[in-house]
Short mmCIF file of C-alpha atoms and ligand atoms in Angstrom, two decimals:
data_model
loop_
_atom_site.label_atom_id
_atom_site.label_comp_id
_atom_site.label_asym_id
_atom_site.label_seq_id
_atom_site.Cartn_x
_atom_site.Cartn_y
_atom_site.Cartn_z
CA MET A 1 -6.81 -7.05 14.88
CA ARG A 2 -6.77 -7.98 10.80
CA LEU A 3 -7.55 -6.49 7.95
CA ALA A 4 -8.08 -8.65 4.99
CA PRO A 5 -8.60 -6.82 1.98
CA SER A 6 -8.94 -8.30 -1.10
CA PRO A 7 -6.39 -7.82 -3.85
CA THR A 8 -8.87 -7.63 -6.76
CA GLY A 9 -9.79 -3.78 -7.29
CA THR A 10 -7.66 -0.59 -5.70
CA LEU A 11 -8.31 0.19 -2.20
CA HIS A 12 -12.32 0.92 -1.87
CA ILE A 13 -13.97 3.66 0.78
CA GLY A 14 -15.88 1.04 2.81
CA THR A 15 -12.10 -1.43 3.60
CA ALA A 16 -10.72 1.84 4.11
CA ARG A 17 -13.69 2.53 6.77
CA THR A 18 -13.28 -0.76 8.34
CA ALA A 19 -9.46 -0.29 8.18
CA VAL A 20 -9.96 2.54 10.52
CA PHE A 21 -12.17 0.97 13.38
CA ASN A 22 -9.49 -1.56 13.54
CA TRP A 23 -7.02 -0.38 13.53
CA LEU A 24 -8.91 2.31 16.44
CA PHE A 25 -9.51 -0.57 18.75
CA ALA A 26 -5.99 -2.00 17.66
CA ARG A 27 -4.14 1.12 19.25
CA HIS A 28 -7.24 2.05 21.71
CA GLN A 29 -6.90 -1.20 23.55
CA GLY A 30 -2.89 -1.19 22.55
CA GLY A 31 -3.17 -4.64 20.64
CA GLN A 32 -2.43 -4.99 17.11
CA PHE A 33 -3.06 -4.21 13.99
CA LEU A 34 -2.33 -6.56 11.16
CA LEU A 35 -2.94 -6.89 7.50
CA ARG A 36 -3.31 -9.79 5.22
CA ILE A 37 -3.49 -9.97 1.55
CA GLU A 38 -6.32 -12.10 0.48
CA ASP A 39 -5.78 -13.29 -3.27
CA THR A 40 -6.63 -16.35 -3.61
CA ASP A 41 -8.37 -15.71 -6.77
CA LYS A 42 -5.85 -15.97 -8.87
CA GLU A 43 -7.90 -14.49 -12.07
CA ARG A 44 -8.68 -11.43 -9.61
CA SER A 45 -6.18 -10.58 -7.76
CA LYS A 46 -3.47 -8.21 -9.70
CA PRO A 47 -0.27 -6.86 -7.52
CA GLU A 48 -0.44 -3.57 -8.30
CA TYR A 49 -3.71 -4.23 -6.19
CA THR A 50 -1.73 -5.06 -3.72
CA ALA A 51 0.49 -2.10 -4.58
CA ASN A 52 -2.45 0.63 -4.43
CA ILE A 53 -4.45 -1.35 -1.21
CA LEU A 54 -0.92 -0.85 0.82
CA GLU A 55 0.29 2.24 -0.54
CA GLY A 56 -3.70 4.00 0.49
CA LEU A 57 -3.52 2.69 4.43
CA GLN A 58 -0.02 4.37 4.40
CA TRP A 59 -1.49 7.65 3.05
CA LEU A 60 -4.30 7.18 5.69
CA GLY A 61 -2.14 7.15 9.00
CA LEU A 62 -3.60 3.87 8.90
CA ASN A 63 0.08 2.12 9.92
CA TRP A 64 -0.17 -1.76 10.83
CA ASP A 65 1.98 -4.45 12.51
CA GLY A 66 4.73 -6.51 11.30
CA GLU A 67 4.46 -8.14 7.94
CA PRO A 68 1.47 -8.34 5.90
CA VAL A 69 0.41 -11.81 5.84
CA VAL A 70 0.05 -13.15 1.68
CA GLN A 71 -2.79 -15.68 1.89
CA SER A 72 -1.92 -17.38 -1.26
CA GLU A 73 1.12 -18.48 0.29
CA ARG A 74 -0.58 -20.41 3.38
CA ILE A 75 -2.09 -23.37 0.89
CA ALA A 76 -0.91 -25.63 2.48
CA GLU A 77 -2.02 -25.26 5.99
CA HIS A 78 -5.33 -24.55 4.80
CA ARG A 79 -5.28 -27.42 2.50
CA ALA A 80 -4.14 -29.63 6.33
CA ALA A 81 -7.45 -27.89 7.69
CA ILE A 82 -9.97 -29.73 5.29
CA GLN A 83 -7.26 -32.97 5.33
CA GLN A 84 -8.63 -32.24 9.74
CA LEU A 85 -11.82 -31.67 9.24
CA LEU A 86 -12.60 -34.72 6.07
CA ALA A 87 -10.58 -37.27 8.63
CA SER A 88 -13.02 -35.99 11.46
CA GLY A 89 -16.16 -36.30 9.22
CA HIS A 90 -17.29 -33.04 9.55
CA ALA A 91 -16.46 -32.45 5.91
CA TYR A 92 -17.35 -34.85 2.94
CA ARG A 93 -16.48 -35.01 -0.96
CA CYS A 94 -19.68 -34.26 -2.88
CA TYR A 95 -19.32 -35.37 -6.67
CA ALA A 96 -22.78 -33.51 -7.31
CA THR A 97 -21.92 -32.10 -11.12
CA GLU A 98 -22.37 -28.21 -12.41
CA ALA A 99 -25.50 -30.16 -14.56
CA GLU A 100 -27.17 -31.63 -11.76
CA LEU A 101 -27.02 -28.32 -9.58
CA THR A 102 -28.09 -26.02 -11.62
CA GLU A 103 -30.84 -28.11 -12.23
CA MET A 104 -31.65 -28.59 -8.18
CA ARG A 105 -31.65 -24.62 -8.15
CA GLU A 106 -34.23 -24.38 -11.01
CA ARG A 107 -36.47 -26.99 -9.51
CA GLN A 108 -35.77 -24.56 -6.16
CA ALA A 109 -36.10 -20.88 -8.34
CA ALA A 110 -39.73 -23.01 -9.71
CA GLU A 111 -40.90 -23.85 -6.53
CA ASN A 112 -40.36 -20.60 -5.19
CA ARG A 113 -37.84 -21.34 -2.62
CA ALA A 114 -34.39 -20.14 -1.65
CA PRO A 115 -31.18 -22.19 -2.70
CA ARG A 116 -29.63 -24.18 -0.68
CA TYR A 117 -27.89 -27.43 -1.60
CA ASP A 118 -29.97 -30.29 -0.52
CA ASN A 119 -26.84 -32.62 1.03
CA ARG A 120 -27.58 -35.03 -1.43
CA HIS A 121 -24.10 -37.02 -1.09
CA ARG A 122 -23.59 -36.16 2.91
CA ASP A 123 -23.51 -39.51 3.46
CA LEU A 124 -22.53 -41.57 0.67
CA THR A 125 -21.76 -45.09 1.18
CA PRO A 126 -18.89 -46.22 -0.28
CA GLU A 127 -19.86 -48.46 -2.81
CA GLN A 128 -21.63 -44.91 -4.35
CA GLU A 129 -18.97 -42.96 -3.76
CA GLN A 130 -16.22 -45.55 -5.59
CA ALA A 131 -19.19 -45.27 -8.77
CA PHE A 132 -18.69 -41.96 -9.09
CA ILE A 133 -15.13 -41.53 -8.98
CA ALA A 134 -15.48 -44.82 -11.87
CA GLU A 135 -17.91 -42.69 -13.74
CA GLY A 136 -14.28 -39.68 -13.79
CA ARG A 137 -16.42 -37.49 -11.47
CA GLU A 138 -14.71 -34.99 -9.82
CA ALA A 139 -15.73 -33.54 -6.50
CA THR A 140 -15.78 -30.90 -3.85
CA ILE A 141 -15.49 -30.54 -0.27
CA ARG A 142 -18.21 -30.33 1.62
CA PHE A 143 -18.45 -29.47 4.92
CA ARG A 144 -21.22 -30.24 7.17
CA ILE A 145 -24.01 -27.41 8.43
CA ASP A 146 -26.66 -28.90 10.51
CA ASP A 147 -30.27 -27.58 9.77
CA ASN A 148 -30.63 -28.03 13.60
CA ALA A 149 -27.78 -26.09 15.08
CA THR A 150 -27.92 -22.39 17.04
CA ILE A 151 -25.21 -20.58 15.77
CA THR A 152 -24.89 -17.92 18.57
CA TRP A 153 -22.65 -14.63 19.77
CA SER A 154 -22.13 -11.78 20.77
CA ASP A 155 -22.05 -8.93 18.58
CA LEU A 156 -19.95 -5.59 19.41
CA VAL A 157 -21.70 -3.17 17.41
CA ARG A 158 -25.43 -5.40 17.14
CA GLY A 159 -25.09 -7.75 20.24
CA GLU A 160 -26.46 -10.45 21.11
CA MET A 161 -27.09 -12.64 17.51
CA ARG A 162 -28.56 -15.70 16.61
CA TRP A 163 -28.02 -17.95 14.02
CA SER A 164 -29.94 -20.90 12.52
CA GLY A 165 -28.27 -23.51 10.31
CA ALA A 166 -31.36 -23.85 7.97
CA ASP A 167 -30.69 -20.65 6.90
CA LEU A 168 -27.45 -20.88 5.81
CA GLY A 169 -27.45 -23.25 2.26
CA GLY A 170 -26.63 -26.32 2.84
CA ASP A 171 -24.23 -27.87 3.32
CA MET A 172 -21.18 -25.50 2.29
CA VAL A 173 -18.16 -25.77 -0.73
CA ILE A 174 -15.05 -25.80 1.31
CA ALA A 175 -12.70 -26.57 -1.23
CA ARG A 176 -13.40 -26.08 -5.35
CA ARG A 177 -14.13 -29.05 -7.42
CA ALA A 178 -11.21 -31.24 -8.49
CA PRO A 179 -10.46 -34.85 -9.60
CA ALA A 180 -11.41 -36.98 -6.27
CA ASP A 181 -7.97 -37.86 -4.73
CA GLN A 182 -7.18 -34.47 -4.78
CA ILE A 183 -8.11 -31.37 -2.99
CA GLY A 184 -9.20 -28.56 -4.95
CA ASP A 185 -8.16 -24.91 -4.19
CA PRO A 186 -9.85 -23.71 -0.62
CA LEU A 187 -12.40 -21.31 -0.54
CA TYR A 188 -13.31 -18.14 1.49
CA ASN A 189 -14.35 -19.43 4.58
CA LEU A 190 -12.05 -21.76 5.32
CA VAL A 191 -9.14 -20.15 4.64
CA VAL A 192 -9.78 -16.69 6.33
CA VAL A 193 -11.19 -19.21 9.70
CA VAL A 194 -7.77 -20.67 9.05
CA ASP A 195 -5.83 -17.52 8.85
CA ASP A 196 -7.72 -16.17 11.72
CA ALA A 197 -6.97 -18.65 13.69
CA ALA A 198 -3.04 -19.29 13.09
CA MET A 199 -2.97 -15.69 13.10
CA ALA A 200 -4.25 -15.52 16.71
CA ILE A 201 -6.82 -13.02 15.68
CA THR A 202 -8.80 -11.75 18.63
CA HIS A 203 -11.03 -9.27 17.30
CA VAL A 204 -13.13 -9.66 13.14
CA ILE A 205 -14.23 -5.75 12.72
CA ARG A 206 -15.92 -6.18 9.59
CA GLY A 207 -18.40 -4.50 7.12
CA GLU A 208 -22.15 -6.30 8.31
CA ASP A 209 -22.25 -7.57 4.90
CA HIS A 210 -20.01 -10.66 6.18
CA ILE A 211 -22.40 -11.97 9.34
CA ALA A 212 -23.74 -14.97 7.38
CA ASN A 213 -20.16 -15.44 7.15
CA THR A 214 -19.92 -14.62 10.22
CA ALA A 215 -22.10 -18.30 11.73
CA LYS A 216 -20.01 -20.28 9.71
CA GLN A 217 -16.98 -19.43 10.44
CA LEU A 218 -18.35 -19.38 14.28
CA LEU A 219 -19.10 -23.88 12.92
CA LEU A 220 -15.54 -23.65 11.17
CA TYR A 221 -13.67 -23.02 14.63
CA THR A 222 -16.13 -25.35 16.35
CA ALA A 223 -15.31 -27.92 14.26
CA LEU A 224 -10.94 -26.74 14.28
CA GLY A 225 -11.16 -27.46 17.91
CA ALA A 226 -9.95 -23.41 17.56
CA PRO A 227 -10.63 -20.65 19.81
CA ALA A 228 -13.09 -17.83 18.07
CA PRO A 229 -12.71 -13.51 17.82
CA VAL A 230 -15.09 -11.48 19.01
CA PHE A 231 -17.14 -9.70 16.23
CA ALA A 232 -17.65 -6.69 15.24
CA HIS A 233 -20.18 -5.60 12.33
CA THR A 234 -20.14 -2.78 11.20
CA PRO A 235 -22.40 -0.40 9.55
CA LEU A 236 -22.01 -0.31 5.17
CA ILE A 237 -21.76 2.98 3.92
CA LEU A 238 -24.66 4.11 1.78
CA ASN A 239 -24.81 6.89 -1.51
CA GLN A 240 -26.97 9.87 -0.86
CA GLU A 241 -29.82 7.67 -1.70
CA GLY A 242 -29.73 5.38 1.10
CA ARG A 243 -28.17 2.64 -0.81
CA LYS A 244 -25.25 0.45 -0.32
CA LEU A 245 -22.01 3.31 -1.83
CA SER A 246 -21.27 1.11 -5.12
CA LYS A 247 -17.90 1.89 -8.62
CA ARG A 248 -21.34 3.15 -9.92
CA ASP A 249 -21.54 6.29 -7.47
CA GLY A 250 -17.62 7.38 -8.79
CA VAL A 251 -15.59 8.59 -6.42
CA THR A 252 -15.31 4.89 -4.23
CA SER A 253 -11.65 4.75 -3.76
CA VAL A 254 -9.11 5.94 -1.11
CA SER A 255 -6.89 6.86 -4.48
CA ASP A 256 -9.24 8.64 -6.45
CA PHE A 257 -10.34 11.05 -2.61
CA ARG A 258 -6.86 11.57 -3.18
CA ALA A 259 -6.35 12.95 -6.67
CA GLN A 260 -9.51 14.66 -6.15
CA GLY A 261 -7.18 16.95 -3.37
CA TYR A 262 -8.74 15.55 -0.62
CA THR A 263 -6.08 15.09 2.69
CA ALA A 264 -5.22 11.82 4.76
CA GLU A 265 -6.66 13.52 8.02
CA ALA A 266 -9.46 14.80 6.51
CA LEU A 267 -10.29 11.81 4.69
CA ALA A 268 -9.34 9.60 7.48
CA ASN A 269 -11.46 11.52 9.71
CA TYR A 270 -14.52 11.50 7.48
CA MET A 271 -14.41 8.12 7.90
CA THR A 272 -14.03 7.53 11.36
CA LEU A 273 -17.71 9.71 11.68
CA LEU A 274 -18.89 7.39 9.42
CA GLY A 275 -21.13 4.59 11.63
CA TRP A 276 -18.38 6.85 14.68
CA SER A 277 -20.55 9.35 17.47
CA PRO A 278 -17.52 10.89 19.08
CA PRO A 279 -18.32 11.19 22.58
CA GLU A 280 -19.87 14.44 24.34
CA GLY A 281 -17.26 17.56 23.47
CA MET A 282 -15.16 16.78 21.10
CA GLY A 283 -16.63 17.76 18.57
CA GLU A 284 -16.28 16.52 14.92
CA ARG A 285 -13.04 16.99 13.39
CA PHE A 286 -10.30 15.59 15.13
CA SER A 287 -6.79 13.82 14.46
CA LEU A 288 -6.68 9.57 14.27
CA ALA A 289 -5.01 9.33 16.82
CA GLU A 290 -7.73 11.05 19.17
CA ALA A 291 -10.10 9.16 18.34
CA ALA A 292 -8.65 6.82 19.31
CA ALA A 293 -7.69 7.74 22.46
CA VAL A 294 -11.41 7.14 22.88
CA PHE A 295 -12.72 4.50 20.74
CA ASN A 296 -15.06 1.89 21.95
CA PHE A 297 -18.02 -0.10 19.77
CA ASP A 298 -20.48 1.30 22.22
CA ARG A 299 -20.23 4.60 19.71
CA VAL A 300 -20.43 2.56 16.83
CA ASN A 301 -24.42 2.74 14.89
CA ARG A 302 -25.82 0.18 13.85
CA ALA A 303 -27.25 1.87 11.01
CA GLY A 304 -25.95 2.67 7.37
CA ALA A 305 -24.02 5.83 7.66
CA ARG A 306 -25.00 7.63 4.88
CA PHE A 307 -21.97 9.11 2.96
CA ASP A 308 -22.03 13.05 3.20
CA TRP A 309 -19.48 14.94 1.14
CA ASP A 310 -20.85 18.71 2.70
CA LYS A 311 -18.98 17.33 5.55
CA LEU A 312 -16.68 15.87 3.52
CA ASN A 313 -15.78 18.77 2.13
CA TRP A 314 -15.69 21.30 5.70
CA LEU A 315 -13.42 18.71 7.80
CA ASN A 316 -10.83 18.97 4.73
CA SER A 317 -10.86 22.92 4.78
CA GLN A 318 -10.75 22.54 8.33
CA VAL A 319 -7.17 20.13 7.77
CA LEU A 320 -6.52 22.81 4.76
CA HIS A 321 -6.81 25.96 6.41
CA GLU A 322 -5.10 24.41 9.42
CA ARG A 323 -2.10 24.27 7.62
CA SER A 324 0.94 26.27 8.23
CA ALA A 325 2.01 27.97 4.47
CA ALA A 326 4.77 25.58 4.29
CA GLU A 327 2.79 22.45 5.08
CA LEU A 328 1.15 23.17 2.70
CA LEU A 329 3.24 24.25 0.69
CA GLY A 330 4.10 20.82 0.67
CA ASP A 331 0.97 19.30 -0.29
CA LEU A 332 0.59 21.75 -3.46
CA GLN A 333 3.33 22.08 -4.95
CA PRO A 334 3.65 18.20 -6.10
CA LEU A 335 0.23 20.03 -8.50
CA TRP A 336 2.29 22.74 -9.20
CA THR A 337 4.81 21.81 -9.83
CA SER A 338 3.52 19.27 -12.46
CA GLN A 339 1.72 22.01 -14.14
CA GLY A 340 5.37 23.89 -15.15
CA TRP A 341 4.89 26.12 -12.53
CA THR A 342 8.47 27.20 -10.06
CA ALA A 343 9.46 30.12 -7.94
CA ASP A 344 11.14 30.35 -5.36
CA ALA A 345 10.01 28.79 -1.93
CA SER A 346 9.38 32.04 -0.38
CA TRP A 347 7.25 33.92 -2.96
CA LEU A 348 5.35 30.44 -2.88
CA GLU A 349 4.65 30.01 0.77
CA GLN A 350 3.67 33.96 0.50
CA LEU A 351 1.04 32.24 -2.14
CA CYS A 352 0.18 29.74 0.34
CA THR A 353 -0.34 31.85 3.28
CA LEU A 354 -2.59 34.12 0.21
CA LEU A 355 -4.47 31.02 -1.04
CA GLY A 356 -5.03 28.76 2.29
CA PRO A 357 -8.01 30.61 3.77
CA SER A 358 -10.56 29.44 0.31
CA LEU A 359 -9.24 26.34 -0.05
CA VAL A 360 -12.28 23.14 0.52
CA THR A 361 -9.60 20.83 -2.10
CA LEU A 362 -5.90 20.93 -2.83
CA GLN A 363 -7.30 21.02 -6.07
CA ASP A 364 -8.52 24.21 -5.59
CA GLY A 365 -5.39 25.26 -4.67
CA LEU A 366 -4.53 24.23 -8.48
CA GLU A 367 -6.89 26.47 -9.51
CA GLN A 368 -6.77 29.77 -7.85
CA ALA A 369 -3.08 29.47 -8.01
CA ARG A 370 -3.18 29.69 -11.80
CA PRO A 371 -3.21 33.24 -12.57
CA PHE A 372 -0.06 33.83 -10.37
CA PHE A 373 1.76 31.91 -13.11
CA GLU A 374 -0.41 31.95 -15.98
CA ARG A 375 -1.41 35.61 -16.95
CA PRO A 376 -5.39 35.48 -17.23
CA GLU A 377 -7.65 35.84 -20.27
CA LEU A 378 -10.29 38.57 -18.92
CA ASP A 379 -13.13 37.70 -18.56
CA GLY A 380 -16.60 39.21 -18.82
CA ALA A 381 -16.73 41.01 -15.51
CA ALA A 382 -13.27 42.48 -15.67
CA GLN A 383 -13.83 43.79 -19.67
CA GLN A 384 -16.98 45.89 -18.22
CA GLN A 385 -15.49 46.77 -15.73
CA LEU A 386 -12.56 48.23 -17.37
CA ALA A 387 -14.86 50.02 -20.18
CA SER A 388 -16.79 51.32 -17.17
CA ASP A 389 -16.28 55.27 -16.47
CA GLY A 390 -12.73 56.68 -14.77
CA ALA A 391 -11.37 52.52 -15.23
CA ARG A 392 -9.02 53.00 -17.53
CA PRO A 393 -7.62 56.12 -16.00
CA ALA A 394 -7.31 55.06 -12.64
CA LEU A 395 -5.29 52.48 -13.56
CA ALA A 396 -2.94 55.27 -16.06
CA ALA A 397 -2.58 57.02 -12.97
CA LEU A 398 -1.22 54.31 -11.05
CA LEU A 399 0.95 52.75 -13.63
CA GLU A 400 2.70 56.44 -13.70
CA ARG A 401 3.38 55.80 -10.08
CA LEU A 402 4.69 52.91 -10.38
CA PRO A 403 8.10 51.67 -9.49
CA ASP A 404 9.92 48.56 -10.88
CA GLY A 405 10.18 45.68 -8.02
CA PRO A 406 8.81 44.61 -4.59
CA LEU A 407 6.59 47.05 -2.93
CA SER A 408 5.98 46.81 0.93
CA ALA A 409 1.97 47.10 1.62
CA ASP A 410 2.30 50.59 2.90
CA ALA A 411 4.09 51.60 -0.36
CA ALA A 412 1.39 50.02 -2.36
CA GLN A 413 -1.69 51.96 -0.52
CA ALA A 414 0.30 55.30 -0.74
CA LEU A 415 0.36 54.57 -4.19
CA LEU A 416 -2.92 53.34 -4.25
CA THR A 417 -4.43 57.11 -2.71
CA ASP A 418 -2.14 58.86 -4.93
CA ALA A 419 -3.41 57.40 -7.83
CA VAL A 420 -7.27 57.33 -7.53
CA ALA A 421 -6.19 61.50 -6.21
CA ALA A 422 -5.01 62.54 -9.55
CA ALA A 423 -7.70 60.46 -11.67
CA GLY A 424 -10.22 62.06 -9.90
CA VAL A 425 -12.35 58.67 -8.70
CA LYS A 426 -13.89 56.60 -5.94
CA LYS A 427 -10.97 54.08 -4.46
CA GLY A 428 -13.02 51.65 -4.99
CA VAL A 429 -12.99 51.83 -9.28
CA LEU A 430 -9.86 51.38 -8.44
CA MET A 431 -9.46 48.55 -6.38
CA LYS A 432 -11.90 46.50 -8.55
CA THR A 433 -10.76 47.72 -12.01
CA LEU A 434 -6.73 46.72 -10.92
CA ARG A 435 -8.07 43.43 -9.44
CA ALA A 436 -9.62 43.18 -13.71
CA ALA A 437 -6.12 43.69 -15.02
CA LEU A 438 -3.89 41.37 -12.27
CA LEU A 439 -5.99 38.95 -11.69
CA GLY A 440 -8.14 38.95 -15.09
CA SER A 441 -12.00 38.64 -12.78
CA LEU A 442 -13.77 40.01 -10.55
CA GLN A 443 -13.36 37.33 -8.21
CA GLY A 444 -10.23 37.03 -6.60
CA PRO A 445 -8.14 36.60 -3.21
CA ASP A 446 -6.74 39.34 -1.07
CA LEU A 447 -6.28 42.05 -4.06
CA LEU A 448 -3.94 43.98 -2.25
CA THR A 449 -1.66 40.83 -1.67
CA THR A 450 -1.95 39.32 -5.36
CA TRP A 451 -0.37 42.63 -6.24
CA LEU A 452 2.35 42.25 -3.52
CA LEU A 453 3.44 38.43 -5.14
CA LEU A 454 3.01 40.16 -9.19
CA GLN A 455 4.56 43.00 -8.75
CA PRO A 456 8.22 41.99 -7.93
CA SER A 457 8.45 40.12 -11.85
CA GLY A 458 7.03 42.64 -13.49
CA GLU A 459 4.56 40.70 -13.94
CA ALA A 460 2.12 43.37 -12.11
CA ARG A 461 3.61 45.93 -15.05
CA GLN A 462 2.97 44.28 -17.49
CA ARG A 463 -0.92 42.84 -16.75
CA ILE A 464 -2.09 46.56 -15.71
CA ALA A 465 -0.72 48.06 -19.23
CA ARG A 466 -1.98 45.43 -21.63
CA CYS A 467 -5.39 46.86 -20.12
CA LEU A 468 -4.93 50.54 -21.35
N1 LIG B 501 -11.52 -10.46 1.68
C1 LIG B 501 -12.26 -10.33 2.14
C2 LIG B 501 -12.71 -8.86 1.87
O1 LIG B 501 -12.44 -8.02 1.45
C3 LIG B 501 -12.28 -10.38 4.01
C4 LIG B 501 -13.51 -10.11 4.90
C5 LIG B 501 -12.95 -10.75 6.21
O2 LIG B 501 -12.83 -9.54 6.83
O3 LIG B 501 -13.37 -11.46 6.79
O4 LIG B 501 -14.33 -9.79 1.83
#
């Protein structure tokens, strides 16, 4: 198994999902999960994208075996394979110029035909070749595709597959244009086959947008005399409208999801569900290791998988609810520190215990913690509450009785009871007013715990006092 990302962008959710299926299958089979960085597009490949991809995979827990293979370092092998194909007659030099090819495609379009190379230079005589070379023409290298060939394979997801050679667009370019005595830059289908064969890949698991490539690649395996791997083409990830998820859909790279406060566990869990149905009784919340134990391609759907934010949010909240306070602190502390929010560890853990149950994302843990570190303004509803009957007298009665320093929950309850009796209001009035005073809002986490957390530093006293 291998993942072969191109470092021409950050780790896309589609690539990450492909990585998940490769990883699950490799771990299930006790096989290896290898990584190959396909960096042959020199203009678009960037080291920071490679770093982003590796970091994203690591973060998700998709550990790979061995060192990543760097495709650009293998160009000598790619050229040797092309040399072999030229020697065996499977490949030839095509001297057609860009202008000629454009003219050919325009004619095909005008005649409503699908664009395809018309194999015009497939059988040049040595004299014709010499004439083109004498003109100073450069050449691409093309691989012969027999129109009468039928290419079949048994796809682990899609079952029996059959392609006609005639539907592959004519003889395929395997090396870019270069002077006629050289071999230009080798191209995708060729290098993938050479590398997959060299890495002894037994299973190629990738998105269904590669199906036509698979047909071409199978022809290359045969021509090179290399055994072909088994293929599994996984369904695409679709947006809410049922179209392929693209950059226009906003959040699509793993680092974006991470920045939005999704956990690695939830995202990996969610990606597993994008196209795979867990066996009966397993439920939808599971770890990668649990999924690997039962993973196979019989339960991978053929239909595209629609991205469902509600499900991802649900999984993320499940993951966050399963966290201990100390674990949650590990996730939240970097966010809090970035805001300059610090306190002693046990106080921070208590805050995590308080906020944990209501978190959907870690970003919520930033927003919901804010009033514990920064004194909030009173919103409209809080101001209204303070202006209501009995509110301020009740708060004043509480303030009169409020000691300095930490309080136990029992002592706090007793203070509330006393203050309510002294002010002659219902307990609910004081509770609501206290919430308004402490949090500046009528919404928020458990009131008593909030108070107890704000009490030791004197912050509770100051927030109550400012309202009076
Ligand atoms: N570099 C290719 C891509 O990112 C790899 C496809 C494959 O898995 O063969 O689409």
